[in-house]
């Protein structure tokens, strides 16, 4: 019984956390639940609709014997795009009203607070983080409190698994005139799509584009979309990268009697099979950077036994020539590069795998990152 009561209280608390809207922010401000010590907030009775522009509230901020008046904008969401729009909106309104600008949202991380600081706009969240600025008079900065309202963000993780292919495609082509072009480009570069009959859907493309736009990584102009921040996109993909789900690993040894040219021929024939297969990023690194790879060739494939069926040799756990990793995770096959009869992982997949590795791998990854950005620069008009 005690556990049930505790669970009910916990679920009630979680429900309250998820129901943050602008009215709730206003209520908390009115009741004195929002502050930034040692400053004290007090709602002003001054009219909020003055001249050009309207703000959600006007407040006094007091510290010691001094106090200043602020024009405040509330937002229930806190994506980079929404915060930037609110910042510019309240800044213009506050200038017209001859007040200091401020935004209040459920959560502000350090990156958003630094952006507010650069623009001279104060910001406070509901988690205890905030920034209060009055030029030459006041500067308060508090960071580090965790986000207590994660359920308020409607956008799922667009930088992981299949949805990540939408972001990935902007790192090989930086501009699209139509959403349908993004769809076509993603599916054309996805080796796994034809074999599995699972092309990415238009709705997934649209959701991912919305998320990329909210994170200020992609700009939308009507139906067109173009990449804004390539390095930020790379960082997001690294931060959210998940290794492919592996069903099994089949180790295979080619006959010792095969010469180098014969070995290339049999591998080229296998890679020309209808079954998709691509050398892993970790083993593709020599295509894009200076790094010596191991002797065993690791390959992603959804059907190892089918792919190996026409290859000479036999299964072998000791000193295998090939290590076939069975996975149906589409991103590892995305934008694969064919060369000399082999199919290699894309520079981006290689980069992500290296960044998930040890210190030596991460140092080599810098070379691949530079290559991605350089080739992307060449792609731009």
mmCIF file of C-alpha atoms in Angstrom, residues 5-372:
data_model
loop_
_atom_site.group_PDB
_atom_site.id
_atom_site.type_symbol
_atom_site.label_atom_id
_atom_site.label_comp_id
_atom_site.label_asym_id
_atom_site.label_seq_id
_atom_site.Cartn_x
_atom_site.Cartn_y
_atom_site.Cartn_z
ATOM 1 C CA UNK A 5 0.880 5.783 -2.558
ATOM 2 C CA UNK A 6 4.481 6.666 -3.383
ATOM 3 C CA UNK A 7 3.959 5.700 -7.051
ATOM 4 C CA UNK A 8 0.765 7.764 -7.250
ATOM 5 C CA UNK A 9 2.582 10.807 -5.861
ATOM 6 C CA UNK A 10 5.471 10.256 -8.287
ATOM 7 C CA UNK A 11 3.150 9.974 -11.307
ATOM 8 C CA UNK A 12 1.259 13.072 -10.181
ATOM 9 C CA UNK A 13 4.551 14.964 -9.905
ATOM 10 C CA UNK A 14 5.642 13.798 -13.356
ATOM 11 C CA UNK A 15 2.282 14.834 -14.794
ATOM 12 C CA UNK A 16 2.660 18.317 -13.330
ATOM 13 C CA UNK A 17 6.140 18.562 -14.802
ATOM 14 C CA UNK A 18 4.786 17.815 -18.275
ATOM 15 C CA UNK A 19 1.967 20.388 -18.109
ATOM 16 C CA UNK A 20 4.097 23.506 -18.340
ATOM 17 C CA UNK A 21 2.537 26.189 -20.515
ATOM 18 C CA UNK A 22 2.734 29.952 -20.619
ATOM 19 C CA UNK A 23 -0.210 30.357 -18.214
ATOM 20 C CA UNK A 24 1.574 28.139 -15.712
ATOM 21 C CA UNK A 25 4.740 30.224 -16.036
ATOM 22 C CA UNK A 26 2.685 33.374 -15.426
ATOM 23 C CA UNK A 27 1.061 31.804 -12.350
ATOM 24 C CA UNK A 28 4.416 30.842 -10.855
ATOM 25 C CA UNK A 29 5.761 34.327 -11.470
ATOM 26 C CA UNK A 30 2.713 35.905 -9.814
ATOM 27 C CA UNK A 31 3.106 33.616 -6.792
ATOM 28 C CA UNK A 32 6.790 34.457 -6.385
ATOM 29 C CA UNK A 33 8.030 30.975 -7.356
ATOM 30 C CA UNK A 34 10.459 32.307 -9.958
ATOM 31 C CA UNK A 35 13.554 34.146 -8.793
ATOM 32 C CA UNK A 36 17.289 34.504 -9.225
ATOM 33 C CA UNK A 37 18.893 35.061 -5.820
ATOM 34 C CA UNK A 38 20.003 37.461 -4.534
ATOM 35 C CA UNK A 39 17.657 39.363 -6.878
ATOM 36 C CA UNK A 40 13.955 39.492 -5.984
ATOM 37 C CA UNK A 41 11.217 39.467 -8.671
ATOM 38 C CA UNK A 42 7.967 41.381 -8.332
ATOM 39 C CA UNK A 43 5.275 41.675 -10.994
ATOM 40 C CA UNK A 44 4.525 45.278 -11.953
ATOM 41 C CA UNK A 45 1.001 46.605 -12.398
ATOM 42 C CA UNK A 46 2.171 48.589 -15.431
ATOM 43 C CA UNK A 47 0.239 47.969 -18.676
ATOM 44 C CA UNK A 48 2.020 45.338 -20.822
ATOM 45 C CA UNK A 49 0.588 46.534 -24.149
ATOM 46 C CA UNK A 50 2.374 49.817 -24.752
ATOM 47 C CA UNK A 51 3.077 51.231 -28.205
ATOM 48 C CA UNK A 52 4.517 48.784 -30.729
ATOM 49 C CA UNK A 53 4.742 45.178 -29.569
ATOM 50 C CA UNK A 54 3.270 43.363 -26.611
ATOM 51 C CA UNK A 55 5.023 41.467 -23.838
ATOM 52 C CA UNK A 56 3.685 38.856 -21.437
ATOM 53 C CA UNK A 57 4.654 40.642 -18.238
ATOM 54 C CA UNK A 58 6.515 43.580 -16.753
ATOM 55 C CA UNK A 59 8.433 42.910 -13.554
ATOM 56 C CA UNK A 60 10.661 44.698 -11.101
ATOM 57 C CA UNK A 61 13.943 43.084 -10.164
ATOM 58 C CA UNK A 62 15.354 44.317 -6.877
ATOM 59 C CA UNK A 63 18.796 43.803 -5.371
ATOM 60 C CA UNK A 64 19.958 45.704 -2.319
ATOM 61 C CA UNK A 65 18.574 49.209 -2.559
ATOM 62 C CA UNK A 66 18.396 49.173 -6.353
ATOM 63 C CA UNK A 67 15.745 47.935 -8.728
ATOM 64 C CA UNK A 68 15.112 47.833 -12.464
ATOM 65 C CA UNK A 69 12.065 47.183 -14.619
ATOM 66 C CA UNK A 70 12.007 44.348 -17.196
ATOM 67 C CA UNK A 71 9.767 43.473 -20.133
ATOM 68 C CA UNK A 72 9.262 39.700 -20.085
ATOM 69 C CA UNK A 73 8.326 37.134 -22.723
ATOM 70 C CA UNK A 74 7.158 33.616 -21.714
ATOM 71 C CA UNK A 75 7.732 30.495 -23.803
ATOM 72 C CA UNK A 76 6.624 26.975 -22.899
ATOM 73 C CA UNK A 77 9.198 25.477 -25.255
ATOM 74 C CA UNK A 78 12.949 26.046 -25.210
ATOM 75 C CA UNK A 79 14.366 24.844 -28.524
ATOM 76 C CA UNK A 80 17.214 27.038 -29.829
ATOM 77 C CA UNK A 81 14.972 28.497 -32.527
ATOM 78 C CA UNK A 82 12.134 29.376 -30.145
ATOM 79 C CA UNK A 83 14.533 30.938 -27.654
ATOM 80 C CA UNK A 84 16.215 32.982 -30.366
ATOM 81 C CA UNK A 85 12.864 34.220 -31.708
ATOM 82 C CA UNK A 86 11.679 35.120 -28.194
ATOM 83 C CA UNK A 87 14.981 36.869 -27.510
ATOM 84 C CA UNK A 88 14.699 39.114 -30.572
ATOM 85 C CA UNK A 89 10.982 39.708 -29.972
ATOM 86 C CA UNK A 90 11.350 40.846 -26.365
ATOM 87 C CA UNK A 91 14.484 42.832 -27.178
ATOM 88 C CA UNK A 92 12.582 44.917 -29.750
ATOM 89 C CA UNK A 93 9.571 45.365 -27.467
ATOM 90 C CA UNK A 94 11.711 46.291 -24.446
ATOM 91 C CA UNK A 95 13.618 48.875 -26.465
ATOM 92 C CA UNK A 96 10.349 50.487 -27.493
ATOM 93 C CA UNK A 97 9.164 50.460 -23.867
ATOM 94 C CA UNK A 98 12.572 51.604 -22.552
ATOM 95 C CA UNK A 99 12.841 48.556 -20.321
ATOM 96 C CA UNK A 100 15.305 45.709 -19.907
ATOM 97 C CA UNK A 101 14.473 42.531 -21.921
ATOM 98 C CA UNK A 102 13.959 39.105 -20.326
ATOM 99 C CA UNK A 103 12.596 35.699 -21.299
ATOM 100 C CA UNK A 104 11.277 32.981 -18.964
ATOM 101 C CA UNK A 105 11.160 29.359 -20.142
ATOM 102 C CA UNK A 106 11.103 25.946 -18.429
ATOM 103 C CA UNK A 107 14.797 25.268 -19.025
ATOM 104 C CA UNK A 108 17.953 27.101 -20.104
ATOM 105 C CA UNK A 109 21.233 25.270 -20.562
ATOM 106 C CA UNK A 110 24.598 27.005 -20.465
ATOM 107 C CA UNK A 111 24.765 27.361 -24.252
ATOM 108 C CA UNK A 112 21.448 29.218 -24.374
ATOM 109 C CA UNK A 113 22.439 31.422 -21.426
ATOM 110 C CA UNK A 114 25.672 32.406 -23.165
ATOM 111 C CA UNK A 115 23.703 33.282 -26.287
ATOM 112 C CA UNK A 116 21.395 35.475 -24.214
ATOM 113 C CA UNK A 117 24.403 37.127 -22.625
ATOM 114 C CA UNK A 118 25.870 37.973 -26.043
ATOM 115 C CA UNK A 119 22.585 39.616 -27.027
ATOM 116 C CA UNK A 120 22.183 41.486 -23.741
ATOM 117 C CA UNK A 121 18.927 39.716 -22.871
ATOM 118 C CA UNK A 122 18.182 38.295 -19.427
ATOM 119 C CA UNK A 123 16.681 34.824 -19.095
ATOM 120 C CA UNK A 124 15.376 32.698 -16.243
ATOM 121 C CA UNK A 125 14.081 29.130 -16.184
ATOM 122 C CA UNK A 126 11.987 27.055 -13.796
ATOM 123 C CA UNK A 127 14.950 24.910 -12.730
ATOM 124 C CA UNK A 128 17.028 27.581 -10.963
ATOM 125 C CA UNK A 129 19.222 28.599 -13.885
ATOM 126 C CA UNK A 130 19.266 32.151 -15.140
ATOM 127 C CA UNK A 131 20.932 35.332 -16.197
ATOM 128 C CA UNK A 132 20.035 38.856 -15.110
ATOM 129 C CA UNK A 133 21.743 41.761 -16.861
ATOM 130 C CA UNK A 134 21.505 45.499 -16.400
ATOM 131 C CA UNK A 135 24.479 47.158 -18.119
ATOM 132 C CA UNK A 136 26.942 48.642 -15.623
ATOM 133 C CA UNK A 137 24.597 47.788 -12.727
ATOM 134 C CA UNK A 138 23.758 44.093 -12.417
ATOM 135 C CA UNK A 139 25.086 40.743 -13.580
ATOM 136 C CA UNK A 140 23.860 37.459 -12.090
ATOM 137 C CA UNK A 141 24.537 34.091 -13.746
ATOM 138 C CA UNK A 142 23.445 30.721 -12.381
ATOM 139 C CA UNK A 143 23.947 27.458 -14.310
ATOM 140 C CA UNK A 144 24.259 23.745 -13.682
ATOM 141 C CA UNK A 145 20.795 22.842 -12.424
ATOM 142 C CA UNK A 146 19.385 19.847 -14.342
ATOM 143 C CA UNK A 147 16.389 19.971 -16.635
ATOM 144 C CA UNK A 148 13.309 18.982 -14.607
ATOM 145 C CA UNK A 149 10.979 19.215 -17.616
ATOM 146 C CA UNK A 150 12.342 16.835 -20.288
ATOM 147 C CA UNK A 151 8.843 15.655 -21.223
ATOM 148 C CA UNK A 152 8.016 19.171 -22.441
ATOM 149 C CA UNK A 153 10.130 18.719 -25.569
ATOM 150 C CA UNK A 154 7.956 17.227 -28.369
ATOM 151 C CA UNK A 155 10.770 16.365 -30.767
ATOM 152 C CA UNK A 156 12.217 12.868 -30.497
ATOM 153 C CA UNK A 157 15.911 12.179 -30.900
ATOM 154 C CA UNK A 158 16.491 12.947 -34.577
ATOM 155 C CA UNK A 159 20.240 12.307 -34.383
ATOM 156 C CA UNK A 160 20.065 8.576 -33.668
ATOM 157 C CA UNK A 161 19.184 5.427 -35.622
ATOM 158 C CA UNK A 162 17.189 5.720 -38.877
ATOM 159 C CA UNK A 163 16.094 9.321 -38.368
ATOM 160 C CA UNK A 164 19.749 10.361 -38.244
ATOM 161 C CA UNK A 165 19.969 9.745 -41.998
ATOM 162 C CA UNK A 166 18.072 13.011 -42.559
ATOM 163 C CA UNK A 167 20.778 14.972 -40.772
ATOM 164 C CA UNK A 168 23.486 12.842 -42.373
ATOM 165 C CA UNK A 169 22.303 13.682 -45.874
ATOM 166 C CA UNK A 170 22.956 17.401 -45.268
ATOM 167 C CA UNK A 171 26.622 16.557 -44.726
ATOM 168 C CA UNK A 172 26.886 15.296 -48.303
ATOM 169 C CA UNK A 173 24.478 17.762 -49.913
ATOM 170 C CA UNK A 174 23.932 21.044 -48.150
ATOM 171 C CA UNK A 175 20.866 22.435 -49.950
ATOM 172 C CA UNK A 176 17.522 21.081 -51.179
ATOM 173 C CA UNK A 177 14.770 22.946 -53.031
ATOM 174 C CA UNK A 178 11.954 20.605 -51.983
ATOM 175 C CA UNK A 179 11.266 18.231 -49.101
ATOM 176 C CA UNK A 180 10.742 15.511 -51.713
ATOM 177 C CA UNK A 181 14.362 16.027 -52.798
ATOM 178 C CA UNK A 182 15.522 15.228 -49.258
ATOM 179 C CA UNK A 183 13.378 12.077 -49.305
ATOM 180 C CA UNK A 184 14.773 10.947 -52.664
ATOM 181 C CA UNK A 185 18.379 11.680 -51.688
ATOM 182 C CA UNK A 186 18.136 9.770 -48.407
ATOM 183 C CA UNK A 187 16.568 6.700 -50.011
ATOM 184 C CA UNK A 188 18.958 6.715 -52.970
ATOM 185 C CA UNK A 189 21.946 6.722 -50.622
ATOM 186 C CA UNK A 190 20.514 4.027 -48.353
ATOM 187 C CA UNK A 191 21.780 0.634 -49.619
ATOM 188 C CA UNK A 192 19.559 -1.120 -47.112
ATOM 189 C CA UNK A 193 16.287 0.451 -48.338
ATOM 190 C CA UNK A 194 15.877 -1.563 -51.565
ATOM 191 C CA UNK A 195 16.879 -4.885 -50.032
ATOM 192 C CA UNK A 196 14.646 -4.542 -46.961
ATOM 193 C CA UNK A 197 11.857 -2.672 -48.780
ATOM 194 C CA UNK A 198 11.936 -0.145 -45.934
ATOM 195 C CA UNK A 199 12.573 3.299 -47.439
ATOM 196 C CA UNK A 200 12.368 6.207 -45.046
ATOM 197 C CA UNK A 201 8.960 7.919 -45.057
ATOM 198 C CA UNK A 202 8.060 11.491 -45.909
ATOM 199 C CA UNK A 203 6.614 11.994 -42.416
ATOM 200 C CA UNK A 204 9.973 11.012 -40.870
ATOM 201 C CA UNK A 205 11.734 13.466 -43.173
ATOM 202 C CA UNK A 206 9.330 16.249 -42.163
ATOM 203 C CA UNK A 207 9.692 15.581 -38.430
ATOM 204 C CA UNK A 208 13.467 15.465 -38.672
ATOM 205 C CA UNK A 209 13.601 18.683 -40.705
ATOM 206 C CA UNK A 210 11.455 20.401 -38.089
ATOM 207 C CA UNK A 211 13.857 19.294 -35.376
ATOM 208 C CA UNK A 212 16.911 20.385 -37.353
ATOM 209 C CA UNK A 213 15.270 23.762 -37.915
ATOM 210 C CA UNK A 214 14.418 24.152 -34.231
ATOM 211 C CA UNK A 215 18.052 23.413 -33.366
ATOM 212 C CA UNK A 216 19.168 26.080 -35.877
ATOM 213 C CA UNK A 217 21.132 23.499 -37.841
ATOM 214 C CA UNK A 218 18.975 23.752 -40.960
ATOM 215 C CA UNK A 219 17.160 26.819 -42.303
ATOM 216 C CA UNK A 220 13.773 26.453 -44.010
ATOM 217 C CA UNK A 221 12.663 28.907 -46.671
ATOM 218 C CA UNK A 222 9.300 27.746 -47.940
ATOM 219 C CA UNK A 223 9.832 24.211 -49.244
ATOM 220 C CA UNK A 224 13.600 24.677 -49.476
ATOM 221 C CA UNK A 225 16.072 23.615 -46.791
ATOM 222 C CA UNK A 226 19.754 24.415 -46.417
ATOM 223 C CA UNK A 227 22.450 23.542 -43.914
ATOM 224 C CA UNK A 228 23.435 26.319 -41.505
ATOM 225 C CA UNK A 229 25.786 24.747 -38.964
ATOM 226 C CA UNK A 230 27.727 21.735 -40.247
ATOM 227 C CA UNK A 231 30.010 21.475 -37.202
ATOM 228 C CA UNK A 232 27.092 21.600 -34.786
ATOM 229 C CA UNK A 233 25.385 18.844 -36.794
ATOM 230 C CA UNK A 234 28.518 16.697 -36.586
ATOM 231 C CA UNK A 235 28.679 17.250 -32.830
ATOM 232 C CA UNK A 236 25.025 16.286 -32.415
ATOM 233 C CA UNK A 237 25.518 13.083 -34.397
ATOM 234 C CA UNK A 238 28.565 12.170 -32.306
ATOM 235 C CA UNK A 239 26.785 12.946 -29.045
ATOM 236 C CA UNK A 240 23.821 10.731 -29.942
ATOM 237 C CA UNK A 241 25.577 7.983 -31.877
ATOM 238 C CA UNK A 242 24.579 4.437 -30.981
ATOM 239 C CA UNK A 243 26.498 1.437 -32.268
ATOM 240 C CA UNK A 244 24.459 -0.805 -34.590
ATOM 241 C CA UNK A 245 22.422 -3.623 -33.096
ATOM 242 C CA UNK A 246 24.279 -6.849 -33.845
ATOM 243 C CA UNK A 247 22.387 -10.122 -34.336
ATOM 244 C CA UNK A 248 25.462 -12.330 -34.766
ATOM 245 C CA UNK A 249 29.022 -12.295 -36.106
ATOM 246 C CA UNK A 250 30.185 -14.871 -38.638
ATOM 247 C CA UNK A 251 33.953 -15.262 -39.004
ATOM 248 C CA UNK A 252 35.200 -16.586 -42.340
ATOM 249 C CA UNK A 253 38.591 -17.576 -43.681
ATOM 250 C CA UNK A 254 39.388 -17.415 -47.391
ATOM 251 C CA UNK A 255 41.660 -20.163 -48.784
ATOM 252 C CA UNK A 256 45.355 -19.484 -48.274
ATOM 253 C CA UNK A 257 45.916 -20.513 -51.911
ATOM 254 C CA UNK A 258 44.162 -17.366 -53.194
ATOM 255 C CA UNK A 259 46.550 -14.761 -54.541
ATOM 256 C CA UNK A 260 45.968 -11.059 -53.929
ATOM 257 C CA UNK A 261 44.263 -10.501 -57.293
ATOM 258 C CA UNK A 262 42.068 -13.596 -56.910
ATOM 259 C CA UNK A 263 41.062 -12.443 -53.460
ATOM 260 C CA UNK A 264 40.053 -9.041 -54.832
ATOM 261 C CA UNK A 265 38.001 -10.722 -57.547
ATOM 262 C CA UNK A 266 36.021 -12.984 -55.218
ATOM 263 C CA UNK A 267 35.353 -10.108 -52.815
ATOM 264 C CA UNK A 268 34.257 -7.853 -55.681
ATOM 265 C CA UNK A 269 31.807 -10.549 -56.790
ATOM 266 C CA UNK A 270 30.434 -10.847 -53.272
ATOM 267 C CA UNK A 271 30.013 -7.071 -52.952
ATOM 268 C CA UNK A 272 28.104 -7.038 -56.263
ATOM 269 C CA UNK A 273 25.502 -9.369 -54.731
ATOM 270 C CA UNK A 274 21.949 -8.116 -54.249
ATOM 271 C CA UNK A 275 22.519 -8.528 -50.501
ATOM 272 C CA UNK A 276 23.850 -5.214 -49.142
ATOM 273 C CA UNK A 277 27.252 -5.296 -47.487
ATOM 274 C CA UNK A 278 29.634 -2.521 -46.461
ATOM 275 C CA UNK A 279 33.024 -2.495 -44.781
ATOM 276 C CA UNK A 280 32.728 -1.078 -41.258
ATOM 277 C CA UNK A 281 33.786 2.480 -40.548
ATOM 278 C CA UNK A 282 36.619 1.295 -38.328
ATOM 279 C CA UNK A 283 38.033 -0.742 -41.248
ATOM 280 C CA UNK A 284 37.302 1.957 -43.854
ATOM 281 C CA UNK A 285 39.441 4.545 -42.090
ATOM 282 C CA UNK A 286 42.440 4.126 -44.414
ATOM 283 C CA UNK A 287 40.267 5.470 -47.238
ATOM 284 C CA UNK A 288 39.929 8.824 -45.493
ATOM 285 C CA UNK A 289 42.821 9.193 -43.041
ATOM 286 C CA UNK A 290 46.307 7.961 -42.232
ATOM 287 C CA UNK A 291 45.812 4.982 -39.941
ATOM 288 C CA UNK A 292 46.795 1.337 -40.196
ATOM 289 C CA UNK A 293 43.876 -1.080 -40.018
ATOM 290 C CA UNK A 294 43.842 -4.659 -38.753
ATOM 291 C CA UNK A 295 44.204 -7.719 -40.941
ATOM 292 C CA UNK A 296 40.630 -9.007 -40.542
ATOM 293 C CA UNK A 297 38.133 -7.211 -42.787
ATOM 294 C CA UNK A 298 34.969 -6.396 -40.795
ATOM 295 C CA UNK A 299 31.796 -6.065 -42.859
ATOM 296 C CA UNK A 300 28.191 -5.094 -42.031
ATOM 297 C CA UNK A 301 25.590 -7.304 -43.725
ATOM 298 C CA UNK A 302 21.954 -8.192 -42.939
ATOM 299 C CA UNK A 303 22.376 -11.756 -44.270
ATOM 300 C CA UNK A 304 25.910 -13.070 -43.630
ATOM 301 C CA UNK A 305 25.200 -16.661 -44.663
ATOM 302 C CA UNK A 306 23.611 -15.595 -47.947
ATOM 303 C CA UNK A 307 26.429 -13.156 -48.688
ATOM 304 C CA UNK A 308 29.101 -15.774 -47.937
ATOM 305 C CA UNK A 309 27.390 -18.575 -49.850
ATOM 306 C CA UNK A 310 29.388 -17.971 -53.059
ATOM 307 C CA UNK A 311 32.692 -17.196 -51.370
ATOM 308 C CA UNK A 312 35.365 -19.904 -51.159
ATOM 309 C CA UNK A 313 36.634 -20.815 -47.725
ATOM 310 C CA UNK A 314 35.014 -21.845 -44.472
ATOM 311 C CA UNK A 315 33.891 -20.616 -41.086
ATOM 312 C CA UNK A 316 36.877 -20.074 -38.783
ATOM 313 C CA UNK A 317 37.155 -18.486 -35.365
ATOM 314 C CA UNK A 318 40.953 -18.296 -35.399
ATOM 315 C CA UNK A 319 42.664 -15.764 -37.658
ATOM 316 C CA UNK A 320 39.629 -15.113 -39.896
ATOM 317 C CA UNK A 321 39.973 -13.190 -43.151
ATOM 318 C CA UNK A 322 36.474 -11.730 -42.843
ATOM 319 C CA UNK A 323 34.246 -10.897 -39.900
ATOM 320 C CA UNK A 324 30.646 -10.473 -41.089
ATOM 321 C CA UNK A 325 28.540 -8.474 -38.632
ATOM 322 C CA UNK A 326 24.834 -9.105 -39.041
ATOM 323 C CA UNK A 327 22.851 -5.906 -38.543
ATOM 324 C CA UNK A 328 19.768 -4.310 -40.034
ATOM 325 C CA UNK A 329 20.570 -0.805 -38.823
ATOM 326 C CA UNK A 330 20.169 1.247 -42.010
ATOM 327 C CA UNK A 331 22.531 4.147 -41.090
ATOM 328 C CA UNK A 332 25.650 1.949 -41.357
ATOM 329 C CA UNK A 333 24.794 1.316 -45.032
ATOM 330 C CA UNK A 334 23.966 4.954 -45.721
ATOM 331 C CA UNK A 335 26.100 6.818 -48.283
ATOM 332 C CA UNK A 336 28.496 3.869 -48.642
ATOM 333 C CA UNK A 337 31.276 4.411 -51.212
ATOM 334 C CA UNK A 338 32.159 1.851 -53.894
ATOM 335 C CA UNK A 339 35.787 1.663 -54.985
ATOM 336 C CA UNK A 340 37.931 -1.067 -56.545
ATOM 337 C CA UNK A 341 35.125 -3.607 -56.247
ATOM 338 C CA UNK A 342 34.627 -2.997 -52.522
ATOM 339 C CA UNK A 343 31.918 -1.060 -50.699
ATOM 340 C CA UNK A 344 33.288 1.151 -47.916
ATOM 341 C CA UNK A 345 31.534 2.974 -45.085
ATOM 342 C CA UNK A 346 30.921 6.663 -45.658
ATOM 343 C CA UNK A 347 33.343 9.216 -44.204
ATOM 344 C CA UNK A 348 30.648 10.170 -41.692
ATOM 345 C CA UNK A 349 30.027 6.602 -40.486
ATOM 346 C CA UNK A 350 33.796 6.186 -40.223
ATOM 347 C CA UNK A 351 34.043 9.401 -38.204
ATOM 348 C CA UNK A 352 31.252 8.361 -35.827
ATOM 349 C CA UNK A 353 32.805 4.954 -35.183
ATOM 350 C CA UNK A 354 36.221 6.477 -34.545
ATOM 351 C CA UNK A 355 34.765 9.028 -32.124
ATOM 352 C CA UNK A 356 33.182 6.148 -30.194
ATOM 353 C CA UNK A 357 36.603 4.478 -29.927
ATOM 354 C CA UNK A 358 39.711 5.037 -27.837
ATOM 355 C CA UNK A 359 41.984 8.074 -27.698
ATOM 356 C CA UNK A 360 43.982 6.992 -30.755
ATOM 357 C CA UNK A 361 40.787 6.511 -32.778
ATOM 358 C CA UNK A 362 39.486 9.926 -31.733
ATOM 359 C CA UNK A 363 42.739 11.592 -32.757
ATOM 360 C CA UNK A 364 42.467 9.983 -36.209
ATOM 361 C CA UNK A 365 38.816 11.073 -36.381
ATOM 362 C CA UNK A 366 39.957 14.702 -36.623
ATOM 363 C CA UNK A 367 41.375 13.959 -40.086
ATOM 364 C CA UNK A 368 38.062 12.465 -41.220
ATOM 365 C CA UNK A 369 36.089 15.380 -39.774
ATOM 366 C CA UNK A 370 38.272 17.819 -41.717
ATOM 367 C CA UNK A 371 37.647 15.800 -44.886
ATOM 368 C CA UNK A 372 33.857 15.862 -44.372
#
